[in-house]
Coordinates of C-alpha atoms and ligand atoms in Angstrom, one line a residue:
M1 CA 166.1 39.9 73.7
T2 CA 168.4 41.0 70.9
Q3 CA 166.7 41.9 67.6
A4 CA 169.7 41.7 64.7
F5 CA 169.4 44.1 61.5
D6 CA 172.3 44.2 59.2
V7 CA 171.5 48.2 59.2
V8 CA 170.1 50.6 62.2
V9 CA 169.3 53.9 61.6
V10 CA 169.4 56.4 64.5
G11 CA 166.9 59.4 63.9
G12 CA 163.9 59.7 61.5
G13 CA 164.4 63.0 59.7
P14 CA 164.7 63.7 56.3
G15 CA 168.5 61.6 56.3
G16 CA 167.1 59.3 58.3
Y17 CA 164.0 57.6 56.8
I18 CA 165.7 58.2 52.9
A19 CA 168.4 56.1 54.2
A20 CA 166.6 53.3 55.6
I21 CA 164.2 53.0 52.8
R22 CA 166.9 53.2 50.4
A23 CA 169.0 50.3 52.6
A24 CA 165.6 48.3 52.8
Q25 CA 165.5 48.6 48.7
L26 CA 169.1 47.1 48.5
G27 CA 168.0 44.1 50.5
L28 CA 169.3 45.0 53.9
K29 CA 167.2 44.0 57.1
T30 CA 166.4 47.4 58.4
A31 CA 165.2 49.3 61.6
C32 CA 164.9 53.0 61.7
I33 CA 164.7 54.7 65.6
D34 CA 162.7 58.2 65.6
D35 CA 161.7 59.7 68.9
W36 CA 159.7 62.4 67.7
K37 CA 156.3 62.2 69.4
N38 CA 153.3 64.1 68.1
E39 CA 150.9 65.8 70.8
K40 CA 149.5 62.2 71.7
G41 CA 152.6 60.8 72.3
G42 CA 152.0 58.7 69.3
P43 CA 155.0 58.7 66.3
A44 CA 155.7 61.2 64.0
P45 CA 158.6 60.5 61.8
G46 CA 160.0 63.3 59.5
G47 CA 162.5 64.8 62.3
T48 CA 162.8 68.7 62.4
C49 CA 162.1 68.4 58.8
T50 CA 158.6 67.2 58.7
N51 CA 157.1 68.2 62.3
I52 CA 158.8 71.8 62.8
G53 CA 160.6 72.4 59.5
C54 CA 160.5 72.3 56.0
I55 CA 156.7 71.8 55.8
P56 CA 155.0 73.5 58.3
S57 CA 156.9 76.9 57.5
K58 CA 155.9 76.3 53.6
A59 CA 153.1 76.0 54.6
L60 CA 152.4 79.1 56.5
L61 CA 154.3 80.8 54.2
Q62 CA 151.4 79.7 51.8
S63 CA 148.7 80.9 53.7
S64 CA 150.0 83.9 54.6
E65 CA 150.6 84.6 51.0
H66 CA 147.2 84.0 50.5
F67 CA 146.1 86.6 52.9
E68 CA 148.3 89.4 51.9
H69 CA 147.1 88.6 48.1
A70 CA 143.6 88.9 49.0
G71 CA 144.3 91.9 51.1
H72 CA 146.5 93.9 48.7
H73 CA 146.9 92.4 45.1
F74 CA 143.5 90.8 44.6
A75 CA 142.0 94.4 43.7
D76 CA 144.8 94.7 40.7
H77 CA 143.0 91.7 39.1
G78 CA 139.7 93.3 39.5
I79 CA 138.9 91.3 42.3
H80 CA 137.2 92.6 45.3
V81 CA 137.7 91.0 49.1
G82 CA 134.5 92.4 50.9
D83 CA 135.5 91.6 54.8
L84 CA 138.6 90.2 55.0
K85 CA 138.8 87.8 58.0
L86 CA 141.8 85.8 59.8
D87 CA 141.0 82.7 60.6
L88 CA 144.4 82.4 62.6
K89 CA 143.1 78.7 64.5
K90 CA 142.1 77.1 61.2
L91 CA 145.4 78.3 59.7
L92 CA 147.3 76.8 61.9
A93 CA 145.4 73.9 62.2
R94 CA 145.7 73.5 58.6
K95 CA 149.6 73.7 58.7
D96 CA 149.4 71.1 61.3
T97 CA 147.1 68.3 58.8
V98 CA 149.8 69.3 56.5
V99 CA 152.4 67.7 58.8
K100 CA 150.2 65.1 59.8
Q101 CA 149.7 63.9 56.1
N102 CA 153.6 63.5 55.7
N103 CA 154.4 61.4 59.0
D104 CA 151.7 59.0 58.1
G105 CA 153.3 59.1 54.7
I106 CA 156.6 58.0 56.3
V107 CA 154.8 56.0 58.0
Y108 CA 153.2 54.4 54.9
L109 CA 156.6 54.3 53.1
F110 CA 158.6 51.9 55.9
K111 CA 155.8 49.6 55.5
K112 CA 155.6 49.4 52.1
N113 CA 159.7 49.0 52.0
K114 CA 159.5 46.6 55.3
V115 CA 161.7 49.0 57.5
A116 CA 161.6 48.1 60.9
F117 CA 160.3 51.4 62.7
F118 CA 160.8 51.6 66.7
H119 CA 159.7 54.9 68.5
G120 CA 161.7 55.6 71.0
K121 CA 165.3 57.5 72.1
G122 CA 167.9 54.9 70.3
S123 CA 171.6 55.3 72.2
F124 CA 174.7 53.6 71.7
L125 CA 175.1 50.3 74.2
K126 CA 178.5 49.2 72.9
A127 CA 180.6 47.6 70.5
A128 CA 179.9 43.9 70.1
D129 CA 180.1 40.9 67.5
G130 CA 181.7 43.4 64.8
G131 CA 178.5 45.5 65.1
Y132 CA 176.9 47.6 67.6
E133 CA 174.1 46.9 70.2
I134 CA 171.4 50.4 70.2
A135 CA 169.2 50.4 73.1
V136 CA 165.8 51.7 72.2
A137 CA 164.0 53.5 75.3
G138 CA 160.4 54.3 74.5
A139 CA 156.9 52.7 75.3
T140 CA 159.0 50.1 75.5
S141 CA 162.3 49.2 75.8
E142 CA 164.1 47.1 73.0
T143 CA 168.1 46.0 72.2
L144 CA 168.7 46.2 68.4
S145 CA 172.2 45.2 67.0
A146 CA 173.6 45.8 63.5
R147 CA 177.2 45.8 62.3
Q148 CA 176.1 49.0 59.9
V149 CA 174.7 52.1 62.1
I150 CA 173.9 55.3 60.2
V151 CA 173.9 58.4 63.0
A152 CA 171.0 61.3 61.7
T153 CA 170.1 62.7 64.7
G154 CA 169.9 66.3 63.5
S155 CA 170.3 69.5 64.7
S156 CA 168.6 72.0 67.4
P157 CA 167.7 75.9 67.7
R158 CA 170.8 77.7 69.0
Q159 CA 170.1 79.9 71.7
L160 CA 171.5 83.2 72.9
P161 CA 173.6 83.1 75.8
G162 CA 171.7 82.9 78.9
V163 CA 168.4 83.2 76.8
A164 CA 166.6 79.9 77.4
F165 CA 163.5 79.5 74.8
D166 CA 160.4 79.2 76.6
E167 CA 158.5 79.2 73.0
D168 CA 156.1 81.9 74.9
R169 CA 158.0 85.1 74.7
I170 CA 161.4 83.4 73.3
L171 CA 160.8 81.3 70.5
S172 CA 162.5 79.1 68.5
N173 CA 161.5 78.1 65.1
D174 CA 158.9 75.6 67.0
G175 CA 157.2 78.3 68.9
A176 CA 157.7 80.6 66.2
L177 CA 155.0 78.1 64.0
R178 CA 152.1 78.1 66.4
I179 CA 151.8 81.5 68.2
A180 CA 148.0 81.6 68.4
Q181 CA 147.5 85.3 68.2
V182 CA 149.2 87.6 65.5
P183 CA 151.6 89.5 68.0
K184 CA 151.3 93.3 67.1
T185 CA 154.6 93.6 67.4
L186 CA 157.4 90.6 67.0
G187 CA 161.5 90.7 66.7
V188 CA 163.8 88.0 65.2
V189 CA 166.9 87.9 66.0
G190 CA 169.0 87.0 63.4
S191 CA 168.2 87.5 59.4
G192 CA 169.1 84.3 58.1
V193 CA 166.7 81.7 56.5
I194 CA 164.8 81.5 59.2
G195 CA 164.3 84.8 60.5
L196 CA 163.1 86.1 56.7
E197 CA 160.7 83.1 56.2
M198 CA 159.3 83.2 60.0
G199 CA 159.3 87.2 59.5
S200 CA 157.7 87.0 56.3
V201 CA 154.8 84.9 57.9
W202 CA 153.7 87.4 60.7
R203 CA 154.6 90.3 58.9
R204 CA 151.9 89.3 56.5
L205 CA 149.5 88.1 59.3
G206 CA 150.1 91.8 60.8
A207 CA 152.5 91.8 62.9
E208 CA 155.1 95.1 62.7
V209 CA 158.5 92.6 62.4
T210 CA 162.0 94.0 63.2
V211 CA 164.8 91.9 62.5
L212 CA 167.9 92.1 64.2
E213 CA 171.0 90.7 62.4
A214 CA 174.7 90.7 63.8
L215 CA 176.4 90.9 60.6
P216 CA 176.5 94.2 58.6
G217 CA 174.6 93.1 55.8
L218 CA 171.7 90.7 54.1
L219 CA 172.9 87.1 53.3
G220 CA 176.0 87.4 53.4
M221 CA 176.3 83.6 51.5
A222 CA 174.0 84.4 48.8
D223 CA 175.5 86.5 45.2
E224 CA 175.8 90.5 46.7
S225 CA 173.6 91.2 43.6
V226 CA 170.5 88.9 45.3
A227 CA 171.2 89.9 48.9
K228 CA 170.8 94.1 47.6
E229 CA 167.3 93.0 45.8
A230 CA 166.4 91.3 48.6
L231 CA 166.9 93.8 51.2
K232 CA 165.6 96.8 48.9
V233 CA 162.3 93.8 48.5
F234 CA 162.3 93.1 52.1
T235 CA 162.1 97.0 53.4
K236 CA 159.2 97.8 51.0
Q237 CA 157.3 95.0 52.0
G238 CA 157.9 96.6 55.9
L239 CA 160.2 94.3 57.7
K240 CA 162.4 96.6 59.7
L241 CA 166.2 95.5 58.9
Q242 CA 168.6 96.2 61.2
F243 CA 172.2 95.4 60.9
G244 CA 175.7 95.2 62.7
V245 CA 173.8 94.9 66.0
K246 CA 175.4 93.5 69.2
I247 CA 172.9 92.6 71.7
T248 CA 173.4 92.9 75.3
D249 CA 170.3 92.0 77.0
V250 CA 167.5 90.7 77.0
K251 CA 164.6 91.0 80.1
V252 CA 161.3 88.8 79.5
A253 CA 158.4 89.9 81.4
K254 CA 154.8 88.7 81.3
K255 CA 153.5 90.3 77.9
S256 CA 156.8 91.6 76.5
V257 CA 160.6 90.8 75.8
T258 CA 162.7 93.9 76.0
V259 CA 166.2 93.4 74.1
T260 CA 169.6 95.8 74.7
Y261 CA 171.6 96.3 71.9
N262 CA 174.3 98.1 70.7
D263 CA 173.6 99.5 66.7
A264 CA 175.9 99.6 64.3
K265 CA 177.4 103.2 65.2
G266 CA 177.6 101.5 68.8
A267 CA 174.6 103.5 70.3
A268 CA 173.1 101.7 72.6
A269 CA 169.3 101.1 71.8
T270 CA 166.3 98.5 72.5
L271 CA 163.9 97.2 71.4
E272 CA 160.3 96.1 72.8
V273 CA 158.2 93.6 71.1
E274 CA 155.4 90.7 72.2
R275 CA 157.4 88.3 71.3
L276 CA 160.9 87.3 70.1
I277 CA 162.0 84.6 67.6
V278 CA 165.4 83.8 67.9
S279 CA 167.0 82.0 64.8
I280 CA 170.8 82.3 65.0
G281 CA 171.6 79.1 63.3
R282 CA 171.6 75.4 64.6
V283 CA 173.5 73.2 66.1
P284 CA 174.2 69.4 65.9
H285 CA 172.2 67.6 68.2
T286 CA 173.5 64.4 70.0
A287 CA 171.5 64.4 73.0
G288 CA 171.0 60.9 74.0
L289 CA 172.7 59.2 71.5
N290 CA 175.6 58.1 74.3
P291 CA 178.3 58.3 71.4
E292 CA 181.1 57.9 74.3
S293 CA 180.2 54.2 74.6
V294 CA 181.2 53.3 71.4
G295 CA 183.7 56.2 71.5
L296 CA 181.9 58.2 68.4
K297 CA 184.4 61.6 67.9
L298 CA 182.8 64.8 67.7
D299 CA 184.0 67.7 67.3
E300 CA 184.1 71.0 68.7
R301 CA 180.6 71.8 67.4
G302 CA 179.6 68.8 68.2
A303 CA 179.2 67.3 65.2
I304 CA 179.9 63.8 64.4
V305 CA 183.3 63.9 62.6
V306 CA 182.6 62.5 58.9
D307 CA 184.8 62.2 55.7
D308 CA 183.8 62.8 52.7
E309 CA 182.0 59.9 52.3
C310 CA 180.0 60.1 55.6
R311 CA 182.3 57.7 57.8
T312 CA 182.8 58.5 60.9
N313 CA 186.3 57.3 63.1
L314 CA 184.4 53.8 64.3
P315 CA 184.0 50.8 61.5
G316 CA 180.4 50.5 60.3
V317 CA 179.2 53.8 62.2
W318 CA 177.6 56.5 59.3
A319 CA 176.7 60.2 60.3
I320 CA 174.7 62.1 57.6
G321 CA 172.9 65.3 57.4
D322 CA 172.5 68.1 60.1
V323 CA 174.6 66.5 62.4
V324 CA 177.5 66.6 60.3
R325 CA 179.6 68.9 58.7
G326 CA 177.7 71.2 55.6
P327 CA 175.1 72.9 54.8
M328 CA 171.6 72.0 57.1
L329 CA 169.2 71.1 54.6
A330 CA 166.7 68.4 53.8
H331 CA 167.8 67.7 50.7
K332 CA 171.4 67.2 51.6
A333 CA 170.8 64.9 54.2
E334 CA 168.7 62.7 52.0
E335 CA 171.2 62.8 49.2
E336 CA 174.0 61.5 51.3
G337 CA 171.4 58.9 53.3
V338 CA 171.2 57.7 49.5
A339 CA 174.9 57.6 49.1
V340 CA 175.8 55.9 52.3
A341 CA 172.7 53.0 51.9
E342 CA 174.2 52.4 48.5
R343 CA 178.3 52.4 49.9
I344 CA 177.0 49.8 52.9
A345 CA 175.4 47.4 49.9
G346 CA 178.8 47.7 48.0
Q347 CA 177.6 50.6 45.4
H348 CA 179.4 53.8 44.4
G349 CA 177.1 56.3 46.2
H350 CA 177.6 59.5 45.6
V351 CA 176.9 63.6 46.4
D352 CA 178.3 66.3 44.3
F353 CA 178.3 69.0 47.0
N354 CA 179.3 71.3 44.4
T355 CA 175.3 71.7 42.7
I356 CA 173.0 71.5 46.3
P357 CA 170.8 73.9 46.0
W358 CA 169.9 76.6 48.3
V359 CA 166.3 77.8 48.5
I360 CA 164.5 80.6 50.4
Y361 CA 160.3 80.8 50.4
T362 CA 160.0 84.5 50.8
S363 CA 158.3 86.1 48.4
P364 CA 160.1 86.5 46.2
E365 CA 161.6 83.4 46.7
I366 CA 165.8 83.5 46.6
A367 CA 167.6 80.3 45.0
W368 CA 170.9 79.4 43.9
V369 CA 173.3 76.9 42.9
G370 CA 177.1 76.9 42.6
Q371 CA 179.3 79.6 43.2
T372 CA 178.9 83.5 43.7
E373 CA 180.7 86.8 42.3
A374 CA 182.8 87.1 45.5
Q375 CA 183.8 83.4 45.8
L376 CA 184.9 83.2 42.3
K377 CA 186.7 86.3 42.5
A378 CA 188.4 85.2 45.8
A379 CA 189.3 82.1 43.5
G380 CA 191.0 84.4 41.1
R381 CA 188.6 82.6 38.5
A382 CA 188.1 84.7 35.2
Y383 CA 184.3 84.1 34.5
R384 CA 181.3 86.1 32.5
T385 CA 178.2 86.8 34.2
G386 CA 174.2 87.3 32.1
Q387 CA 171.3 89.1 33.9
F388 CA 167.9 89.2 32.7
P389 CA 164.9 90.6 35.0
F390 CA 161.3 89.2 35.3
M391 CA 160.4 92.8 34.5
A392 CA 160.7 91.6 30.7
N393 CA 159.2 88.4 31.0
G394 CA 155.9 87.7 29.7
R395 CA 154.5 85.3 32.1
A396 CA 156.1 87.1 35.5
R397 CA 153.6 90.4 33.9
A398 CA 151.0 88.4 33.4
L399 CA 151.1 86.9 37.3
G400 CA 151.7 90.1 38.3
D401 CA 154.8 89.3 39.5
T402 CA 157.9 90.9 38.1
T403 CA 160.1 91.7 41.1
G404 CA 163.7 90.2 40.5
F405 CA 165.9 88.3 38.0
V406 CA 167.9 85.0 36.9
K407 CA 171.8 85.7 37.0
F408 CA 174.1 83.0 35.2
I409 CA 177.8 83.2 36.5
A410 CA 179.7 81.2 33.5
D411 CA 183.4 80.3 33.1
A412 CA 185.5 83.5 30.9
K413 CA 187.2 80.9 28.7
T414 CA 184.8 77.3 28.6
D415 CA 181.6 78.8 29.4
E416 CA 180.9 75.9 31.7
I417 CA 178.1 77.0 34.2
L418 CA 179.7 78.1 37.6
G419 CA 176.3 79.7 39.6
V420 CA 172.8 80.3 38.9
H421 CA 171.0 82.6 41.3
I422 CA 167.7 84.0 41.1
I423 CA 165.2 85.9 43.1
G424 CA 161.6 86.0 42.0
P425 CA 158.8 84.8 41.4
F426 CA 159.0 80.3 41.5
A427 CA 162.9 80.6 41.9
S428 CA 162.1 77.3 43.8
E429 CA 161.0 75.7 41.2
L430 CA 163.4 77.6 38.6
I431 CA 166.6 76.7 39.8
S432 CA 166.5 72.7 39.0
E433 CA 167.2 73.8 35.4
A434 CA 170.5 74.9 36.8
V435 CA 171.1 72.3 38.8
V436 CA 170.4 70.2 36.4
A437 CA 172.6 71.8 34.2
M438 CA 175.3 72.3 36.3
S439 CA 175.3 68.6 37.1
F440 CA 176.0 67.6 33.7
K441 CA 178.6 70.5 33.4
A442 CA 176.6 72.5 30.7
S443 CA 177.6 75.7 29.5
S444 CA 175.7 78.7 29.7
E445 CA 175.5 78.5 25.3
D446 CA 173.9 75.3 26.1
I447 CA 171.1 76.3 28.4
A448 CA 170.8 79.5 25.5
R449 CA 170.1 76.9 22.8
I450 CA 167.4 74.5 24.2
C451 CA 163.5 75.3 23.5
H452 CA 162.0 76.9 26.6
A453 CA 158.0 77.3 26.8
H454 CA 156.2 80.1 26.5
P455 CA 155.4 82.2 27.8
S456 CA 157.1 81.0 30.8
L457 CA 159.3 81.8 33.4
S458 CA 161.7 79.5 32.6
E459 CA 162.3 81.8 29.4
A460 CA 164.2 84.0 31.6
T461 CA 166.4 81.2 32.3
K462 CA 167.2 80.8 28.9
E463 CA 167.4 84.5 28.7
A464 CA 170.2 85.0 31.1
A465 CA 171.9 82.6 29.4
L466 CA 171.7 84.2 26.3
A467 CA 172.9 87.4 28.3
V468 CA 176.3 85.9 29.2
D469 CA 177.3 86.2 25.4
K470 CA 175.4 89.6 25.5
R471 CA 172.8 88.4 23.2
T472 CA 169.4 88.7 25.2
L473 CA 166.4 88.8 22.5
N474 CA 163.7 90.1 24.6
L475 CA 165.8 93.0 26.5
Ligands
FAD1 P1 166.6 66.3 61.9 O1 164.9 66.5 60.7 O2 166.8 67.3 62.7 O3 166.1 64.3 62.1 C1 166.6 63.8 63.1 C2 165.6 63.1 64.1 O4 166.2 62.0 65.0 C3 164.3 64.0 64.8 O5 163.2 63.5 64.5 C4 165.0 63.7 66.2 O6 163.7 63.6 66.7 C5 165.4 62.2 66.3 N1 166.9 61.6 67.2 C6 167.5 62.4 67.4 N2 168.2 62.1 68.7 C7 167.5 60.5 68.3 C8 167.8 59.6 69.4 N3 168.6 59.3 70.1 N4 167.2 58.4 68.9 C9 166.0 58.3 68.4 N5 165.8 59.5 67.5 C10 166.6 60.5 67.6 N6 165.7 72.3 54.8 C11 165.6 72.5 53.4 O7 166.4 72.2 52.8 N7 164.6 72.9 53.0 C12 163.4 73.9 54.1 O8 162.8 74.7 53.1 C13 164.1 73.7 54.9 N8 162.7 74.8 55.9 C14 163.5 74.5 57.4 C15 162.5 75.4 58.5 C16 162.7 75.6 59.4 C17 161.9 76.5 60.7 C18 163.9 74.6 60.1 C19 164.1 74.9 61.4 C20 164.4 73.8 59.3 C21 164.3 74.0 57.9 N9 165.4 73.0 57.3 C22 164.7 73.3 55.6 C23 166.1 72.8 57.2 C24 166.2 70.8 57.6 O9 164.9 71.0 58.3 C25 166.9 69.9 57.8 O10 168.1 70.2 57.1 C26 166.4 68.7 58.1 O11 165.7 68.8 58.4 C27 168.1 67.6 58.4 O12 167.7 66.3 58.6 P2 168.3 65.7 59.5 O13 167.4 64.3 59.0 O14 169.5 65.3 59.3 O15 167.5 65.5 61.2
NAI2 P1 171.2 81.2 59.4 O1 172.5 80.4 59.9 O2 170.6 81.1 58.2 O3 171.0 82.3 60.1 C1 171.2 83.0 61.3 C2 172.0 84.4 61.0 O4 171.7 85.4 62.7 C3 172.8 84.8 60.4 O5 172.6 85.8 59.6 C4 173.7 85.3 61.9 O6 174.6 86.4 61.2 C5 173.0 86.0 62.4 N1 173.0 85.8 64.1 C6 173.8 84.8 64.3 N2 174.1 85.2 66.0 C7 173.8 86.7 66.4 C8 173.2 87.7 67.1 N3 173.7 87.0 68.4 N4 173.0 88.6 67.1 C9 171.8 88.7 66.0 N5 172.4 88.3 64.4 C10 172.7 86.9 64.8 O7 170.2 80.1 60.9 P2 168.5 79.9 60.7 O8 168.1 81.3 59.9 O9 168.6 80.1 62.4 O10 168.4 78.5 60.3 C11 169.3 77.8 60.9 C12 168.9 77.0 59.1 O11 168.1 76.0 59.3 C13 169.5 77.8 58.0 O12 171.1 77.6 58.0 C14 169.2 76.5 56.9 O13 170.2 75.2 57.2 C15 168.5 75.3 57.8 N6 167.1 76.3 57.0 C16 166.3 76.4 55.7 C17 165.5 77.4 55.0 C18 165.4 76.3 53.5 O14 166.3 75.9 53.0 N7 164.2 77.2 53.1 C19 164.8 77.5 55.7 C20 164.7 77.4 57.5 C21 165.9 77.1 58.0

């Protein structure tokens, strides 16, 4: 028998589960289908983000940072740790517990909000009665129908041509989160967000990490000054970064991987490592969704084609998150999910794509929102900048973490904040002030005139805003 809903959401990652909750809050009878399985085969809602992305990677980053601090930085505080030992099994088990807590939290939220959850693969069957029929293939088979369908099926890791992930020697983000023994040598292909975060985790735990990047430099999407500082710091920490690399061959042996490549000068080189993480971007995921059965349009990259409001080519079918255009970020997926649910309910859902923050959870953290200098130059927009180093911030000195700076970019005439770029301690938290400021179209003068607690890292934000007008107080 077909079960009828107002809204069916396919995919229970941050895009899908949040869309389902918002739709239910708005009084719509809502179902969410997700096929992620835990190790016992049971449901594990939360998608890539919760299971093999944002959450477990941050758990490992935290644990590995503690390990590095205990080994290298506690002594600066007069704390001496005797025989420092790593219990990797426990460290990985803690990460799994954190993931499970998040899975369970989503199950609870579905119950609380009366979202009907179906564990299995959702696929379009046909258009029917002004809506759509969707099959769920799981432990049991069901057919659901709804006038409104939200597709939130996420993304999968991109593989190097001809080099399949075996999650033993050739690791995607999944395998990179559960290496059972710290490898002596670890290769990483791609110095993007995953490469830097996972490379940092395993370097801190003792691996010698070499990163091979195709582009001529680090973090092309970040502001140049931040990328330059990041390169300096990561190199000092011991990450071996090579740029302008063209990989020609990857050979997997029983206990090693050999990568053959041309370096930036075109000379042939090889890298032999115990394991290789391939983090060269992600691709939209629609396998099993059966979009052809209803004529749902995909682009040449396999992404579902949507307009600015996440409408697909089919009436009543929406798509959000990693499976559509735009940055592949959990909070972007969530914002789209809320906006689509509100549009379905007749409200005016809105996503401001100009104020979506980026955060890289390395140490130091890197975070930014808005435009870079290079983007503004290319657009021919006149701007002023102000920068303040954490070296001159009392709280950063007390923390013992004075790397980096806060940088403001503001319109030369109106002083409207156009971008804020941070590299330094707790950049992930500090960036929120900049997001709020930009969302309210604040000027750098606005931030400069707001009282910030002392001593706090946020004073560096205020000082960077003051620096736009060349009137810092502590530098
Ligand atoms: P997903 O999270 O991929 O969820 C899609 C869900 O749909 C999955 O559960 C999938 O199994 C399910 N599904 C797919 N097809 C079907 C089907 N036919 N039927 C039923 N279910 C289906 N982003 C951040 O913002 N911050 C971070 O710190 C961060 N860290 C990351 C770290 C790593 C290692 C990785 C890989 C990604 C990270 N991301 C981070 C990116 C973030 O995980 C994604 O942007 C986010 O998960 C996208 O959400 P989504 O809902 O679109 O898709
Ligand atoms: P990415 O797009 O961030 O970086 C991929 C890197 O690989 C690029 O620098 C690219 O030039 C390089 N590359 C591509 N092909 C290559 C090749 N053949 N040889 C060498 N280098 C090559 O992708 P990544 O790191 O895989 O992450 C995917 C996405 O997941 C990110 O873009 C981001 O959206 C999301 N993510 C977000 C995080 C966060 O918000 N903190 C953390 C981790 C992932």
